PDB file of C-alpha atoms in Angstrom:
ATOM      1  CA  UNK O   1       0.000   0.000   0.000  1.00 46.00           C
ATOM      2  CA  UNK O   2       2.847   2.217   0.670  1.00 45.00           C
ATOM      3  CA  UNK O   3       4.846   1.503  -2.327  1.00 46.00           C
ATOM      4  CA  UNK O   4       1.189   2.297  -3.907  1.00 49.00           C
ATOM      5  CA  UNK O   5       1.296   5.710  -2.661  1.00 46.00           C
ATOM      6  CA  UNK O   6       4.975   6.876  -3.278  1.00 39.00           C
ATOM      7  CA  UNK O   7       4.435   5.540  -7.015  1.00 41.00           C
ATOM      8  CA  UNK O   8       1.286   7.774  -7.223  1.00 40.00           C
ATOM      9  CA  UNK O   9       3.480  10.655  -5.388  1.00 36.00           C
ATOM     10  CA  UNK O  10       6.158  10.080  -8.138  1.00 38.00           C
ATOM     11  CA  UNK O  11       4.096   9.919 -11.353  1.00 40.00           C
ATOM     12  CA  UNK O  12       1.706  13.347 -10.134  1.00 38.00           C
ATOM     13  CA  UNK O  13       5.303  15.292  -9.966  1.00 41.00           C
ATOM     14  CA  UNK O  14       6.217  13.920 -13.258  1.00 39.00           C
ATOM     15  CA  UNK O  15       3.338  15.289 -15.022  1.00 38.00           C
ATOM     16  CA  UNK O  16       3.682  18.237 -13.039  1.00 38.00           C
ATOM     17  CA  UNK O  17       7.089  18.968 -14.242  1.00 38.00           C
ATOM     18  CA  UNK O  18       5.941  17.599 -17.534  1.00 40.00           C
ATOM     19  CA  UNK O  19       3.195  20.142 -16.948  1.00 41.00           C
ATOM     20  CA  UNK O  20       5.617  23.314 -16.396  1.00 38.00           C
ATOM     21  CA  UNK O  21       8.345  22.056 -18.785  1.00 41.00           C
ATOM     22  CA  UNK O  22       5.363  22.486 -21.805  1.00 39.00           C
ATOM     23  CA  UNK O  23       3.786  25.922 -20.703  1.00 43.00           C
ATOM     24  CA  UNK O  24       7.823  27.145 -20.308  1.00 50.00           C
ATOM     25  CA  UNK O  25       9.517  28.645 -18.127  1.00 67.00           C
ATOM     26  CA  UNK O  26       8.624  32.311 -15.838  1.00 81.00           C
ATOM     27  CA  UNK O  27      11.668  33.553 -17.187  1.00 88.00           C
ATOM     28  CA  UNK O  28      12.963  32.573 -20.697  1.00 96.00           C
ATOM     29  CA  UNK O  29      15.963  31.867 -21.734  1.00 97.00           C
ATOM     30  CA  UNK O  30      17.399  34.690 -24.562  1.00 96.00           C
ATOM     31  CA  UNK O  31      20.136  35.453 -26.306  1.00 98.00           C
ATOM     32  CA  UNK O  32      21.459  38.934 -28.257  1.00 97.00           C
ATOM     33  CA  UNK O  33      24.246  39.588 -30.360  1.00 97.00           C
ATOM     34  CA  UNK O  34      25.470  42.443 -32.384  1.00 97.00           C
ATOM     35  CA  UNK O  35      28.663  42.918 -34.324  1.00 93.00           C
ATOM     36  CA  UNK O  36      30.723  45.831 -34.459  1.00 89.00           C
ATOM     37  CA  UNK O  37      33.980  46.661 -36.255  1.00 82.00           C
ATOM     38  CA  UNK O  38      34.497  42.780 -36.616  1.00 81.00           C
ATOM     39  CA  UNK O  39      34.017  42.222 -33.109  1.00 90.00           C
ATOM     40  CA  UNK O  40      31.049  40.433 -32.310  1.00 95.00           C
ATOM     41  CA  UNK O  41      29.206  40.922 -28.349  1.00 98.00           C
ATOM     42  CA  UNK O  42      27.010  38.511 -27.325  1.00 98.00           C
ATOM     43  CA  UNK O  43      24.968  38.484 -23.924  1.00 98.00           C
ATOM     44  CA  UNK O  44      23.151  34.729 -22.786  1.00 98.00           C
ATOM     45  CA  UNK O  45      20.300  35.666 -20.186  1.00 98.00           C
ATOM     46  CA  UNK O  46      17.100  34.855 -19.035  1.00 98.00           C
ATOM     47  CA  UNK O  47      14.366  37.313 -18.649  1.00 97.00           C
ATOM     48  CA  UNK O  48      11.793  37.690 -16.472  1.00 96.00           C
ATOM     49  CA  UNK O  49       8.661  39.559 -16.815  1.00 96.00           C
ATOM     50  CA  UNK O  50       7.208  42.540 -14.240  1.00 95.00           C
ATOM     51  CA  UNK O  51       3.578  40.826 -14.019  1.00 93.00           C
ATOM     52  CA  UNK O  52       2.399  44.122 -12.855  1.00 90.00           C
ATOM     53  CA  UNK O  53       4.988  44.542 -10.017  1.00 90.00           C
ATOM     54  CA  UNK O  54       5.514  48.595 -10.282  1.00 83.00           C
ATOM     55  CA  UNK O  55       8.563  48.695  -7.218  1.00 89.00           C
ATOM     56  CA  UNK O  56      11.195  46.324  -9.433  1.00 95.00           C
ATOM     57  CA  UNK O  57      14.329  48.395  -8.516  1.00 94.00           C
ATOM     58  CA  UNK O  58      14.253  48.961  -4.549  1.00 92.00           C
ATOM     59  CA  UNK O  59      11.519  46.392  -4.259  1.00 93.00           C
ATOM     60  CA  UNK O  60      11.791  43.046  -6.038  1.00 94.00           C
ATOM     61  CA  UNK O  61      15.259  43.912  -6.521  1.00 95.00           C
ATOM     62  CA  UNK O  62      16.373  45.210  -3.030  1.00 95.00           C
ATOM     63  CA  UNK O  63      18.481  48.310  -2.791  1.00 95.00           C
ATOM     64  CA  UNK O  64      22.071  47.599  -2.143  1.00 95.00           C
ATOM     65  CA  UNK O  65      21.963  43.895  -3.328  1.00 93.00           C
ATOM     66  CA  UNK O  66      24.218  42.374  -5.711  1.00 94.00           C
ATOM     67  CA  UNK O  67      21.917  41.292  -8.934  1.00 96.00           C
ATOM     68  CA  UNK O  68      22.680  39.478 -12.307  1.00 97.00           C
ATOM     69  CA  UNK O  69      20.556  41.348 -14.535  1.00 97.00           C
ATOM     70  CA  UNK O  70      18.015  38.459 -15.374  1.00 95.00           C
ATOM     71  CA  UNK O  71      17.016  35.388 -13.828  1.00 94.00           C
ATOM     72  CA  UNK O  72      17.974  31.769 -13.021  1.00 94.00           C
ATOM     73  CA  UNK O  73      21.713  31.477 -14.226  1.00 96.00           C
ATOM     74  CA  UNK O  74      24.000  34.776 -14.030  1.00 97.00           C
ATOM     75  CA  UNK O  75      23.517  36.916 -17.226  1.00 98.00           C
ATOM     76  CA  UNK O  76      27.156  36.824 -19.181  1.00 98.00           C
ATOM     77  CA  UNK O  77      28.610  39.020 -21.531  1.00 98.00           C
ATOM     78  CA  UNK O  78      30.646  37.891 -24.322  1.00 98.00           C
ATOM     79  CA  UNK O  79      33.318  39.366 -26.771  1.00 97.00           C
ATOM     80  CA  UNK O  80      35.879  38.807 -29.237  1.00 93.00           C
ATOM     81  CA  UNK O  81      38.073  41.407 -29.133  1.00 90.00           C
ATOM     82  CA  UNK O  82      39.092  44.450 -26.400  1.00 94.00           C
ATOM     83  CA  UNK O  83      36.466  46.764 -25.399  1.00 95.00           C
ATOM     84  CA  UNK O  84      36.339  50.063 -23.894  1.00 95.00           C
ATOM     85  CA  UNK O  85      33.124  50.378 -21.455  1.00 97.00           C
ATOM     86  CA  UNK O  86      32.102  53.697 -20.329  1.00 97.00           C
ATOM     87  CA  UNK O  87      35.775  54.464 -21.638  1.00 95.00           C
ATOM     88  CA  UNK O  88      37.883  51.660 -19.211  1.00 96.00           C
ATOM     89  CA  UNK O  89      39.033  48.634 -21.066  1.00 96.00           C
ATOM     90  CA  UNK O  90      37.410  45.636 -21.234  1.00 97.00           C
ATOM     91  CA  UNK O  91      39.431  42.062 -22.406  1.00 96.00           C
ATOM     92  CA  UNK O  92      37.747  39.692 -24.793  1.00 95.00           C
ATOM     93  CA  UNK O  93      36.304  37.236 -23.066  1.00 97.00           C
ATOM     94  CA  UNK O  94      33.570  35.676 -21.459  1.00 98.00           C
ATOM     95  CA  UNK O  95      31.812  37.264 -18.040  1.00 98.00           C
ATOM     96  CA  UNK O  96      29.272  37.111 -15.538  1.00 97.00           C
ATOM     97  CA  UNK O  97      27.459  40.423 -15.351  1.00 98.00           C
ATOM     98  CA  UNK O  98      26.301  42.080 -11.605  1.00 97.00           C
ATOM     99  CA  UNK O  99      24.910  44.947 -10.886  1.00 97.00           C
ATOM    100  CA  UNK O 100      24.582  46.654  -7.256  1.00 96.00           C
ATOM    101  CA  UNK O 101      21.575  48.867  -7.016  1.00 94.00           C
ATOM    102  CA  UNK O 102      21.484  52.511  -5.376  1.00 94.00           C
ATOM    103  CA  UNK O 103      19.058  55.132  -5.116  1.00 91.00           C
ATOM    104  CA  UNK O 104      22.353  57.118  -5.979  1.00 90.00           C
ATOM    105  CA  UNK O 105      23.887  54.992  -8.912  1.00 92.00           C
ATOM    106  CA  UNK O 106      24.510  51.610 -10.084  1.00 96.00           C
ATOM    107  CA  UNK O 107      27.972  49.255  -9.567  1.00 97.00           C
ATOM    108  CA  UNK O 108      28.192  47.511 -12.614  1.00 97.00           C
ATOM    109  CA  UNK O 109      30.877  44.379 -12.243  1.00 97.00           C
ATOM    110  CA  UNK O 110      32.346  42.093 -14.911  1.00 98.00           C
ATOM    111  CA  UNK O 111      33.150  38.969 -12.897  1.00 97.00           C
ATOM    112  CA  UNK O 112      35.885  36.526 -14.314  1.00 96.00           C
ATOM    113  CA  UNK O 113      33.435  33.550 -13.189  1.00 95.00           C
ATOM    114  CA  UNK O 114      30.918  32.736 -15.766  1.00 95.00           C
ATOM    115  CA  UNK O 115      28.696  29.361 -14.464  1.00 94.00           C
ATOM    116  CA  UNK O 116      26.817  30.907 -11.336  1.00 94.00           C
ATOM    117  CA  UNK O 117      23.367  30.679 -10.098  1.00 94.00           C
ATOM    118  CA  UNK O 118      22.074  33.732  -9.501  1.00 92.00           C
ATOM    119  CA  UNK O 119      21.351  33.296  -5.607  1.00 90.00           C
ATOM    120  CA  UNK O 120      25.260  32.344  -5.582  1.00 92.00           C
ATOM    121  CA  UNK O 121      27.094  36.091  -5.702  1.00 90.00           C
ATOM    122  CA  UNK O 122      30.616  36.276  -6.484  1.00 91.00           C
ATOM    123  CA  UNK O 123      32.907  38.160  -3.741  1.00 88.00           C
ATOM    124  CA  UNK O 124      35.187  41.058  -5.900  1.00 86.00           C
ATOM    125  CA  UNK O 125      38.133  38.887  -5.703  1.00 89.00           C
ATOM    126  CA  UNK O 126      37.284  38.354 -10.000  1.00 92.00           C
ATOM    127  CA  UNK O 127      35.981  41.258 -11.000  1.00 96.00           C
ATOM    128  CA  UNK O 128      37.527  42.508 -14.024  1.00 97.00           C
ATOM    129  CA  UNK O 129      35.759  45.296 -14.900  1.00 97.00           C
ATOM    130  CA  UNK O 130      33.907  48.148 -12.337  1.00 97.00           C
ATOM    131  CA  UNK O 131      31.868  50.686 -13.215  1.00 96.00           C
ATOM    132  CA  UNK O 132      29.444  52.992 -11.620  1.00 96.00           C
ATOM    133  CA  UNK O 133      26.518  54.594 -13.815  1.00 95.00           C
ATOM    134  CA  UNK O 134      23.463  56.447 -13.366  1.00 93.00           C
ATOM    135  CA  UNK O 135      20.266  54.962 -14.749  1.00 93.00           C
ATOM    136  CA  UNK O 136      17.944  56.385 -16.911  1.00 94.00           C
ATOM    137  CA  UNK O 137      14.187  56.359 -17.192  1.00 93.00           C
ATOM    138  CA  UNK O 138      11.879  55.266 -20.396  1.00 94.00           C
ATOM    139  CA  UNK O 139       8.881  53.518 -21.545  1.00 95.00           C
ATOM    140  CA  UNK O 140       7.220  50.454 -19.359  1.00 95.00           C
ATOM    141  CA  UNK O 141       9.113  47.245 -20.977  1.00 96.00           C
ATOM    142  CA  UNK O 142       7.963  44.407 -19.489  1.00 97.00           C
ATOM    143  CA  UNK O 143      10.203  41.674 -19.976  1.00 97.00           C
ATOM    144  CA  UNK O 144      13.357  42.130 -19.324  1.00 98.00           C
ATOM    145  CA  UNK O 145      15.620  43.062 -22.227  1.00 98.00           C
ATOM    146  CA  UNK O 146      19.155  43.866 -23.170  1.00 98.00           C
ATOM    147  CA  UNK O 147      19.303  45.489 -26.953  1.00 98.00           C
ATOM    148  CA  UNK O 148      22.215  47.401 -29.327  1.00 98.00           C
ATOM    149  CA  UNK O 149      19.471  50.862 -29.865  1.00 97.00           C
ATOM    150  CA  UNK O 150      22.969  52.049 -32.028  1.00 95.00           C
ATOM    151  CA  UNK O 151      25.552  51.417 -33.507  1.00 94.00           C
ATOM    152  CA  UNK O 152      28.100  54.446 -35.297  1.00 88.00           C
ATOM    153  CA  UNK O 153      31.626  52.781 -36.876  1.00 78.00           C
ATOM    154  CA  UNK O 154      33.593  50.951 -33.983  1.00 85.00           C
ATOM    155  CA  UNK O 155      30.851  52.514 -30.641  1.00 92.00           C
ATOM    156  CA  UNK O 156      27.806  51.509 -30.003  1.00 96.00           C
ATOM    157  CA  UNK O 157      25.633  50.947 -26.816  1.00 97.00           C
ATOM    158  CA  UNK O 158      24.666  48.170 -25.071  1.00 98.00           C
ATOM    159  CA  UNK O 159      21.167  48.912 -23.323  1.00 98.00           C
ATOM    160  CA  UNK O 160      19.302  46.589 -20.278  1.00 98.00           C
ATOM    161  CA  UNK O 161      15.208  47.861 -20.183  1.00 97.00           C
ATOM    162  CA  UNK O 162      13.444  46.865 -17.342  1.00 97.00           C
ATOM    163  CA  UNK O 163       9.804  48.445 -15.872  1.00 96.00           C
ATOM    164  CA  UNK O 164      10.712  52.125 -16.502  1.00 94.00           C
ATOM    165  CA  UNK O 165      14.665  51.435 -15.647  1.00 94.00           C
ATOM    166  CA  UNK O 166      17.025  51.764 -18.274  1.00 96.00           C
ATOM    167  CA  UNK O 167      20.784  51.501 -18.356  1.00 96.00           C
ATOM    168  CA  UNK O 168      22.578  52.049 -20.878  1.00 97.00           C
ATOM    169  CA  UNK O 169      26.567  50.976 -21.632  1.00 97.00           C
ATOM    170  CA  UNK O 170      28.720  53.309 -24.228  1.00 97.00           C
ATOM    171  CA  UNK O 171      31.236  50.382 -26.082  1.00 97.00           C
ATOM    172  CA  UNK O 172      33.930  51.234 -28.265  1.00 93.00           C
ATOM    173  CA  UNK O 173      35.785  48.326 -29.942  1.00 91.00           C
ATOM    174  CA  UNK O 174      39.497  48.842 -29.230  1.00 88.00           C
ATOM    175  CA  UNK O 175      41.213  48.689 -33.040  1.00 79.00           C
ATOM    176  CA  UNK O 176      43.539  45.808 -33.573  1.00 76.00           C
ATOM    177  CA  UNK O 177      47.270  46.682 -35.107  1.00 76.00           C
ATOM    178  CA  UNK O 178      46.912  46.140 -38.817  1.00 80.00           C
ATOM    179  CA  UNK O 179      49.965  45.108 -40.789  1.00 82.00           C
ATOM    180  CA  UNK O 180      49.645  47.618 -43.930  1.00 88.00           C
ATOM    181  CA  UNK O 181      53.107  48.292 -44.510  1.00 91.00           C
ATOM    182  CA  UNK O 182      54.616  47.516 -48.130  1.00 94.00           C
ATOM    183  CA  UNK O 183      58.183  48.325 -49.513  1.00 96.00           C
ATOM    184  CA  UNK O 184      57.923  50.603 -52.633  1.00 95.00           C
ATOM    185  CA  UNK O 185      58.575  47.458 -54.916  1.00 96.00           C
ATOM    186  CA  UNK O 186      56.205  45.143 -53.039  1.00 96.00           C
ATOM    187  CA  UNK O 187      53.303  48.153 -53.762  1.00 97.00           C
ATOM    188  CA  UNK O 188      54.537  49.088 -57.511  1.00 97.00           C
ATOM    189  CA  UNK O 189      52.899  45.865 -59.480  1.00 97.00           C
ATOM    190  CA  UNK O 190      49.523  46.805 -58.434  1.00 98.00           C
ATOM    191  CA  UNK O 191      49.002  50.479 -59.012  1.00 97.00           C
ATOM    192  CA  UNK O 192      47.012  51.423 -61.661  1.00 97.00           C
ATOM    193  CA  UNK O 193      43.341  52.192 -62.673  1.00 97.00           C
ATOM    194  CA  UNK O 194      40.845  49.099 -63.131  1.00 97.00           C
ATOM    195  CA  UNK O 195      37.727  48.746 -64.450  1.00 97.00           C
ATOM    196  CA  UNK O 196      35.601  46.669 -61.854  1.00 95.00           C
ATOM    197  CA  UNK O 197      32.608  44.832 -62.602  1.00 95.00           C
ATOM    198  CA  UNK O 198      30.278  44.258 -59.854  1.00 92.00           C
ATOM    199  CA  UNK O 199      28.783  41.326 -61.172  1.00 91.00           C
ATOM    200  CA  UNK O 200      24.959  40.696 -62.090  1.00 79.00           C
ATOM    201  CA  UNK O 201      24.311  38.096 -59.739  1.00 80.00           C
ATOM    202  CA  UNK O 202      25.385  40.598 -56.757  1.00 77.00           C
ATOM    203  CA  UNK O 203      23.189  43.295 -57.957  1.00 74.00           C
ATOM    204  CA  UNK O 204      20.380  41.122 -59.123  1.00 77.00           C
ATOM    205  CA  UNK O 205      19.757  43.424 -62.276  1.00 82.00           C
ATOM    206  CA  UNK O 206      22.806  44.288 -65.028  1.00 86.00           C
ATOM    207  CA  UNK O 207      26.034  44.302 -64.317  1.00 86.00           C
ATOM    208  CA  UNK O 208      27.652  47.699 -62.890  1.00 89.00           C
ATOM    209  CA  UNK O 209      30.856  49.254 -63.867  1.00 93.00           C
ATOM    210  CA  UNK O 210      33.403  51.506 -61.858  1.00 92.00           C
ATOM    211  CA  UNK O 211      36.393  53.111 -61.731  1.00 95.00           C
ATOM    212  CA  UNK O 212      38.808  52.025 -59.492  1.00 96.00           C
ATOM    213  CA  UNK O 213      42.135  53.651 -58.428  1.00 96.00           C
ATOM    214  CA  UNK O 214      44.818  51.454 -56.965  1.00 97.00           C
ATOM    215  CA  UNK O 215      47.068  54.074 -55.500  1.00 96.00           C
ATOM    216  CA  UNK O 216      50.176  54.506 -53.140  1.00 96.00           C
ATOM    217  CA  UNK O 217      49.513  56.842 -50.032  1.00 94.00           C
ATOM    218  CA  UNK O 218      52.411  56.737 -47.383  1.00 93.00           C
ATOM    219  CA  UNK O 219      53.870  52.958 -47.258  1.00 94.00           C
ATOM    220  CA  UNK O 220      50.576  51.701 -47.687  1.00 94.00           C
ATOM    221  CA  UNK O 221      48.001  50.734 -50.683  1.00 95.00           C
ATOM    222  CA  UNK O 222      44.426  51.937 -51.180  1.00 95.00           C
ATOM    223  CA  UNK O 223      41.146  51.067 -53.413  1.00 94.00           C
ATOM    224  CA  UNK O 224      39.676  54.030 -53.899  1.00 93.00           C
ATOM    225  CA  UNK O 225      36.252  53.898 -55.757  1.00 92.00           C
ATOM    226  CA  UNK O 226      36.552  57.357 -58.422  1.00 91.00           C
ATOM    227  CA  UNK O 227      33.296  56.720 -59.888  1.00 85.00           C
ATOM    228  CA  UNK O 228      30.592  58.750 -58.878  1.00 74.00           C
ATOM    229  CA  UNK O 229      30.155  62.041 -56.032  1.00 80.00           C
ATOM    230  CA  UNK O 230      33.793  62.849 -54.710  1.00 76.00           C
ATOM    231  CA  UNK O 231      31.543  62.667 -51.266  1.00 70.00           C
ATOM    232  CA  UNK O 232      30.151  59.373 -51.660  1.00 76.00           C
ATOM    233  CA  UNK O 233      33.461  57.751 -53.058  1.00 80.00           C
ATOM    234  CA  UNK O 234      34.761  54.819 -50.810  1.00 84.00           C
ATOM    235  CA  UNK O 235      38.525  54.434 -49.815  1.00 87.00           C
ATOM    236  CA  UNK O 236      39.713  51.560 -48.221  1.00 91.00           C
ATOM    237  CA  UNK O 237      43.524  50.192 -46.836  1.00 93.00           C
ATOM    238  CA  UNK O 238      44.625  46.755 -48.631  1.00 95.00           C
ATOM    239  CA  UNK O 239      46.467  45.053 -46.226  1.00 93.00           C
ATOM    240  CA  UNK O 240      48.773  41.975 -47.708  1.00 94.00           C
ATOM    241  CA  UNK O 241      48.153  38.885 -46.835  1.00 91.00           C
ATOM    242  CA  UNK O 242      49.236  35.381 -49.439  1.00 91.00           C
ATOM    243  CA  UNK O 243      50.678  36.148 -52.441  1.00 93.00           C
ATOM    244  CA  UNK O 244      49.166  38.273 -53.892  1.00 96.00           C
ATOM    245  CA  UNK O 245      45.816  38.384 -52.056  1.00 96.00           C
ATOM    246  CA  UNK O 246      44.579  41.098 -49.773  1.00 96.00           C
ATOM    247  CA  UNK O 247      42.272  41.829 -47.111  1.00 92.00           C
ATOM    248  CA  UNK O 248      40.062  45.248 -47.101  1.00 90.00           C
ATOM    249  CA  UNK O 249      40.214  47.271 -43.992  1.00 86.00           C
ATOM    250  CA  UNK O 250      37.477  50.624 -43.763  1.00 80.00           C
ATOM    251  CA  UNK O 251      37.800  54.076 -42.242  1.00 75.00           C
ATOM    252  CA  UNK O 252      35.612  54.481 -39.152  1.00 70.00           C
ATOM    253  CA  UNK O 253      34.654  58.044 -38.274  1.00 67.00           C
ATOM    254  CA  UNK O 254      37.108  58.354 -35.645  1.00 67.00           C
ATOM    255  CA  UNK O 255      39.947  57.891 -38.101  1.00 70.00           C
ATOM    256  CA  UNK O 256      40.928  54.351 -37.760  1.00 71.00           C
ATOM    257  CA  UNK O 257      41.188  51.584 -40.546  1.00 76.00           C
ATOM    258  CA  UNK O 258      38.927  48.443 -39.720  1.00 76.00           C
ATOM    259  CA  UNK O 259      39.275  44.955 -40.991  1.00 78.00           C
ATOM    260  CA  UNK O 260      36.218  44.419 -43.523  1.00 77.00           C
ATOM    261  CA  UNK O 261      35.592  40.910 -42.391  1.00 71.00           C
ATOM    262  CA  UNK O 262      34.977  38.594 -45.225  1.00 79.00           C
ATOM    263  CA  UNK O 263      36.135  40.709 -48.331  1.00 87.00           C
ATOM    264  CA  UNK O 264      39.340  39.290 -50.408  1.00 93.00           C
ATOM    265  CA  UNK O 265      41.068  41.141 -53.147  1.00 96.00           C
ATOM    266  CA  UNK O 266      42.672  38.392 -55.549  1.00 97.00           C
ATOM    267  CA  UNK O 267      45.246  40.159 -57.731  1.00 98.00           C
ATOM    268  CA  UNK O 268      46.437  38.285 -61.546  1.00 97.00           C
ATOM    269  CA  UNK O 269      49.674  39.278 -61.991  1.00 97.00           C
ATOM    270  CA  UNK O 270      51.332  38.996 -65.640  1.00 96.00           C
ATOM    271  CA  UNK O 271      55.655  39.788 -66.277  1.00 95.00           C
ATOM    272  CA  UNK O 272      55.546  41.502 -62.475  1.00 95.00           C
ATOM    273  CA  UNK O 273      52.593  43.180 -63.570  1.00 97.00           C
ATOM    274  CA  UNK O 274      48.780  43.150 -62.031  1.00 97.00           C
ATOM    275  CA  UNK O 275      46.238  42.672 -64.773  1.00 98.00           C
ATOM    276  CA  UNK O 276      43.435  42.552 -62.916  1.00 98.00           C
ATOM    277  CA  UNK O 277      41.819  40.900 -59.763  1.00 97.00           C
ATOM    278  CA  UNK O 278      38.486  39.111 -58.123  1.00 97.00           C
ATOM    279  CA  UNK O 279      36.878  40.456 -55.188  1.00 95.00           C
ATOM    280  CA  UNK O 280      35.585  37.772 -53.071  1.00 94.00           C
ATOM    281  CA  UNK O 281      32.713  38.479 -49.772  1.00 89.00           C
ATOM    282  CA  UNK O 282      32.216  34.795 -47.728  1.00 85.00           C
ATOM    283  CA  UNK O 283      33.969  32.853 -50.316  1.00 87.00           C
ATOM    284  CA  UNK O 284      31.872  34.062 -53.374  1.00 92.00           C
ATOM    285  CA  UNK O 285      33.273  35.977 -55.819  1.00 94.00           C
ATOM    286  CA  UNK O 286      31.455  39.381 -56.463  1.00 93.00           C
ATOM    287  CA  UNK O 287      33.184  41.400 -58.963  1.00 95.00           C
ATOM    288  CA  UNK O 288      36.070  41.230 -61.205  1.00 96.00           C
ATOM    289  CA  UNK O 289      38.513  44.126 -62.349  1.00 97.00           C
ATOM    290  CA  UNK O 290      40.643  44.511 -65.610  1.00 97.00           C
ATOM    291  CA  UNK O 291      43.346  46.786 -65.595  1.00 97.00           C
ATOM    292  CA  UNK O 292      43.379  50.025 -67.870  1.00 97.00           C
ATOM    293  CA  UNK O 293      45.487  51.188 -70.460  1.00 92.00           C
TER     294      UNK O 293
END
């Protein structure tokens, strides 16, 4: 009769759990990403939702305690390549992101450990990164959300919405040394004018021709687009890479050159001579060039 009973015990929390498992979760599991300058950020949270609770900040999250921004596991914050948050420097790497909440301002921590609960605060013995910030205010958003509201070159902002809280955190990608260097006679067999043909299957209509300029500035070479408005003409670094291939690196607005990820120039080179060259995005190739008389 017992055994009876602690079977019937055992299968009613099954279907219970079976029960929760299918109607999901109070606070969901989400992910965000955004990439910037070739550096890509990712947060991994899970989110939960007001349900009509007005006092979130100083009520269901206390004043003073030390909160992952989310639920369940610790909210991280992944990325790729050195930041600079709220203009202190961030690693690459993966983090556990705290917050301590004030009346006056917010602690914000990066914490070296990643795999925490979120009942399970880390001491600051880890903490990479510390920052204190001042919230702002904004429409209701009910669940819990972190977004990328802009993005400008190598900055953008990384933004947690809450209730009416919002926080926002200014990112600038720290630019990586580029190796764009060339010795006079490494640069001379590729300067020239070209014809480049963007091809039809890129632009989904007829083919489109430009002028392009391969030209010396400094020690370094540069595709420069002379087709069109002087203003709307695009100039970009060629940084060597196998023979004769190169790699396409873009002028932010603050001045420095950033690695176009995914574009290869292809040069054909004739008696020391380039006769023309393939530009490939991903692996496909997108337009050709023939060199001008």
């Amino acid at each position: 009769m017992a055994a009876r009973r602690v079977a019937a015990v055992l299968a009613l929390g099954t279907i219970a759990a079976a029960d929760c498992r299918a109607q999901g979760q109070l606070s969901e599991h989400g992910v965000t990403a955004q990439t910037v300058a070739g550096t890509t950020i990712t947060v991994e949270y899970h989110r939960p939702v007001a349900r009509g609770r007005s006092d979130l900040f100083g009520g269901v999250v206390p004043w003073g305690e030390n909160w992952t921004p989310g639920a369940n596991w610790a909210t991280t914050v992944d990325v790729d390549r050195d930041l600079r948050v709220e203009g202190q420097t961030l690693p690459k790497g993966k983090y556990s992101l705290w917050m301590i909440v004030r009346q006056d301002g917010w602690t914000i921590d990066f914490h070296k450990r990643v795999r925490l609960f979120h009942t399970v605060r880390p001491d600051s013995s880890d903490v990479q990164l510390r920052l204190r910030v001042r919230p702002d205010s904004g429409p209701h958003t009910e669940v819990l959300t972190f977004d990328f509201p802009e993005i400008a070159g190598a900055k953008t902002t990384l933004r947690l919405r809450w209730g009416n809280g919002v926080v926002p955190l200014h990112l600038v990608v720290v630019a990586p040394p580029l190796n764009t260097a060339m010795s006079s006679t490494a640069r001379a067999p590729y300067v020239g004018d070209y014809d480049l043909e963007i091809l039809a299957s890129t632009t989904g209509g007829a083919p489109i021709h430009l002028k392009v300029s391969i030209a010396e500035q400094g020690e370094t070479l540069h595709w420069r687009d002379m087709s069109g408005p002087e203003a709307q003409r695009r100039d970009f670094v060629l940084m060597p890479g196998e023979e004769n291939e190169f790699t396409r690196a873009r002028r932010a607005p603050d001045g420095q050159y950033w690695p176009d990820a995914g574009a290869t120039i292809t040069f054909s080179v004739s008696n020391g001579r380039a006769t023309g060259y393939e530009v490939e995005f991903d692996g496909t190739v997108v337009s050709r060039a023939k060199r001008l008389p």
